[in-house]
Short mmCIF file of C-alpha atoms in Angstrom, two decimals:
data_model
loop_
_atom_site.label_atom_id
_atom_site.label_comp_id
_atom_site.label_asym_id
_atom_site.label_seq_id
_atom_site.Cartn_x
_atom_site.Cartn_y
_atom_site.Cartn_z
CA MET L 304 0.00 0.00 0.00
CA GLY L 305 1.34 3.42 -0.96
CA SER L 306 4.77 4.32 -2.22
CA MET L 307 7.89 4.25 -0.10
CA GLY L 308 9.27 7.37 -1.79
CA GLY L 309 9.50 10.80 -0.19
CA PHE L 310 9.09 11.90 3.40
CA ASN L 311 5.66 11.31 4.81
CA GLY L 312 6.37 12.03 8.47
CA PHE L 313 6.52 8.39 9.56
CA GLY L 314 10.17 8.12 10.43
CA PHE L 315 11.63 8.56 6.95
CA ALA L 316 12.66 12.16 7.65
CA PRO L 317 16.07 12.41 9.26
CA GLU L 318 16.07 13.77 12.81
CA LEU L 319 16.78 17.41 12.12
CA ASP L 320 15.81 18.91 15.47
CA LEU L 321 18.55 19.58 18.02
CA GLN L 322 17.96 19.48 21.76
CA VAL L 323 20.06 21.84 23.86
CA GLU L 324 19.99 22.78 27.53
CA LEU L 325 19.81 26.52 28.18
CA GLN L 326 20.90 27.63 31.65
CA ILE L 327 19.53 30.98 32.72
CA THR L 328 19.52 32.98 35.94
CA LEU L 329 16.37 33.47 37.99
CA GLN L 330 16.50 37.16 37.09
CA GLU L 331 16.52 36.31 33.36
CA ALA L 332 13.60 33.92 33.89
CA VAL L 333 11.55 36.51 35.77
CA LEU L 334 12.32 39.63 33.73
CA GLY L 335 12.98 38.04 30.34
CA ALA L 336 16.22 38.50 28.42
CA LYS L 337 18.05 38.06 25.16
CA ARG L 338 20.72 35.36 25.05
CA ARG L 339 23.21 34.36 22.41
CA VAL L 340 23.21 30.61 21.84
CA GLN L 341 26.46 29.16 20.51
CA LEU L 342 26.23 25.81 18.74
CA SER L 343 28.90 23.98 16.75
CA HIS L 344 27.23 24.84 13.43
CA ASP L 345 25.49 28.10 14.31
CA SER L 346 25.17 31.01 16.69
CA PHE L 347 21.97 32.99 17.16
CA GLU L 348 20.13 35.20 19.60
CA ILE L 349 17.02 33.96 21.39
CA LYS L 350 14.45 36.01 23.26
CA ILE L 351 13.68 34.56 26.67
CA PRO L 352 10.11 35.52 27.59
CA ALA L 353 9.43 36.95 31.06
CA GLY L 354 8.00 34.24 33.32
CA VAL L 355 9.64 31.26 31.61
CA ARG L 356 9.81 28.23 33.96
CA ASP L 357 12.40 25.60 34.69
CA GLY L 358 11.92 22.65 32.32
CA GLU L 359 10.03 24.66 29.69
CA VAL L 360 11.16 24.24 26.08
CA LEU L 361 11.79 27.23 23.81
CA ARG L 362 11.90 26.57 20.07
CA ALA L 363 14.28 28.33 17.70
CA LYS L 364 12.72 27.66 14.29
CA GLY L 365 14.97 26.79 11.38
CA ARG L 366 18.15 26.64 13.49
CA GLY L 367 18.50 22.87 13.57
CA ARG L 368 20.29 20.46 11.24
CA ARG L 369 19.97 20.83 7.46
CA GLN L 370 19.55 17.96 5.05
CA GLY L 371 18.46 18.29 1.46
CA GLY L 372 15.98 21.12 1.38
CA MET L 373 14.84 20.49 4.94
CA VAL L 374 15.87 22.20 8.13
CA GLY L 375 15.04 21.36 11.73
CA ASP L 376 14.57 23.47 14.85
CA VAL L 377 16.62 23.89 17.99
CA LEU L 378 14.70 22.93 21.13
CA LEU L 379 16.12 24.75 24.15
CA LYS L 380 15.26 23.13 27.45
CA VAL L 381 15.31 25.85 30.10
CA ARG L 382 17.22 25.27 33.34
CA VAL L 383 16.73 28.07 35.86
CA LEU L 384 19.80 28.23 38.11
CA GLU L 385 19.50 28.44 41.88
CA ASP L 386 19.55 32.00 43.15
CA ALA L 387 21.40 33.11 46.29
CA LEU L 388 18.69 35.59 47.34
CA TYR L 389 15.37 34.50 45.88
CA THR L 390 13.32 31.31 46.08
CA GLN L 391 10.51 30.74 43.60
CA LYS L 392 7.29 28.91 44.52
CA GLY L 393 4.87 28.94 41.60
CA ASP L 394 4.24 32.57 40.67
CA ASP L 395 5.59 33.91 43.98
CA LEU L 396 9.10 34.85 45.03
CA TYR L 397 10.53 34.76 48.56
CA LYS L 398 13.50 36.70 49.88
CA ASN L 399 15.00 37.46 53.29
CA PHE L 400 16.01 40.99 54.20
CA ASP L 401 18.06 42.26 57.14
CA LEU L 402 16.18 44.38 59.65
CA PRO L 403 17.98 46.28 62.44
CA LEU L 404 16.60 45.51 65.91
CA LYS L 405 15.77 49.17 66.50
CA THR L 406 13.53 49.29 63.41
CA ALA L 407 11.96 45.94 64.33
CA LEU L 408 11.11 47.25 67.81
CA PHE L 409 10.03 50.81 67.01
CA GLY L 410 9.08 50.67 63.33
CA GLY L 411 10.37 52.73 60.42
CA ARG L 412 11.32 52.28 56.78
CA VAL L 413 13.96 50.13 55.15
CA GLN L 414 15.12 50.12 51.53
CA VAL L 415 14.89 46.66 49.94
CA ASP L 416 16.01 45.67 46.45
CA THR L 417 13.61 43.61 44.35
CA LEU L 418 14.22 42.23 40.86
CA TYR L 419 12.15 45.09 39.45
CA LYS L 420 13.06 48.12 41.58
CA GLU L 421 14.12 49.28 45.03
CA VAL L 422 11.23 49.63 47.46
CA ALA L 423 10.83 51.52 50.74
CA LEU L 424 9.23 48.98 53.05
CA LYS L 425 7.18 50.32 55.97
CA ILE L 426 7.97 48.34 59.11
CA PRO L 427 5.41 48.43 61.92
CA PRO L 428 6.59 48.50 65.58
CA ASN L 429 7.16 45.10 67.23
CA THR L 430 7.98 43.27 64.00
CA LYS L 431 9.01 39.69 64.72
CA ASN L 432 11.89 37.76 63.20
CA ALA L 433 10.81 35.93 59.99
CA GLN L 434 7.67 38.10 59.77
CA LYS L 435 6.42 38.18 56.17
CA PHE L 436 5.69 41.27 54.11
CA ARG L 437 3.79 40.85 50.84
CA LEU L 438 4.56 43.06 47.87
CA LYS L 439 1.87 42.62 45.25
CA GLU L 440 2.86 41.82 41.67
CA LEU L 441 6.62 41.84 42.25
CA GLY L 442 6.78 38.09 41.69
CA VAL L 443 6.78 36.04 38.50
CA LYS L 444 4.56 36.55 35.46
CA ASN L 445 2.30 33.63 34.67
CA ARG L 446 2.50 33.29 30.88
CA LYS L 447 -0.83 31.43 30.69
CA THR L 448 -2.95 33.92 32.66
CA GLY L 449 -0.84 37.07 32.21
CA SER L 450 -1.08 37.82 35.94
CA VAL L 451 1.99 38.42 38.09
CA GLY L 452 2.65 36.72 41.43
CA ASP L 453 3.78 38.40 44.64
CA LEU L 454 7.08 38.90 46.41
CA TYR L 455 7.23 37.89 50.07
CA LEU L 456 9.96 39.53 52.12
CA MET L 457 10.93 37.81 55.38
CA ALA L 458 12.44 39.92 58.14
CA ASN L 459 15.82 38.79 59.43
CA VAL L 460 16.18 40.80 62.62
CA ILE L 461 19.81 41.74 63.28
CA LEU L 462 20.72 41.89 66.95
CA PRO L 463 23.38 44.38 68.00
CA HIS L 464 26.48 42.92 69.66
CA THR L 465 26.38 43.72 73.39
CA ASP L 466 29.96 45.08 73.17
CA THR L 467 28.54 48.00 71.16
CA LEU L 468 26.16 48.98 74.00
CA SER L 469 27.04 51.25 76.92
CA ALA L 470 27.35 49.69 80.39
CA PRO L 471 24.36 51.62 81.86
CA PHE L 472 22.20 50.65 78.88
CA LYS L 473 23.22 46.99 79.20
CA GLN L 474 22.31 47.07 82.89
CA THR L 475 18.93 48.64 82.10
CA LEU L 476 18.26 46.01 79.44
CA GLN L 477 19.13 43.18 81.82
CA GLU L 478 16.77 44.63 84.42
CA GLN L 479 13.95 45.44 81.96
CA LEU L 480 13.93 42.54 79.53
CA PRO L 481 11.44 39.78 80.40
#
């Protein structure tokens, strides 16, 4: 039945697609980026869309192997590298920030860097260690829904070294602290 000639998509076509792993930083994954991909036979620029996830595959059309008049694609499997500051859970990002004890106790503002911009975070009095602050839409874009997740900042309260405190103040603290 049928002729054996030509390519009919049932395994006669040579495998022209190339599979390549593409390692990107969390920042590139969240904000999007342009990256130059260097292959043995080719070099080209690829646009990394904002919100790309670990394990997702980006396709570079017409950049694969050539044979006869046919050309394959390059399939780039995305690997998002671990980040020293941020942890990603779904569409949300988590990050610790240092908070001086004085600000934790009495409140105030602290400047915190996010992937998008620097923010002035309002700290209420009596903030506890590891207390979470939610910054809306400073997380990761969801490419299916178009919505952006949140950034959660966790307070890391920095205690002053007692050597930096005056003797009378240390005595008062020892008497007053529960």
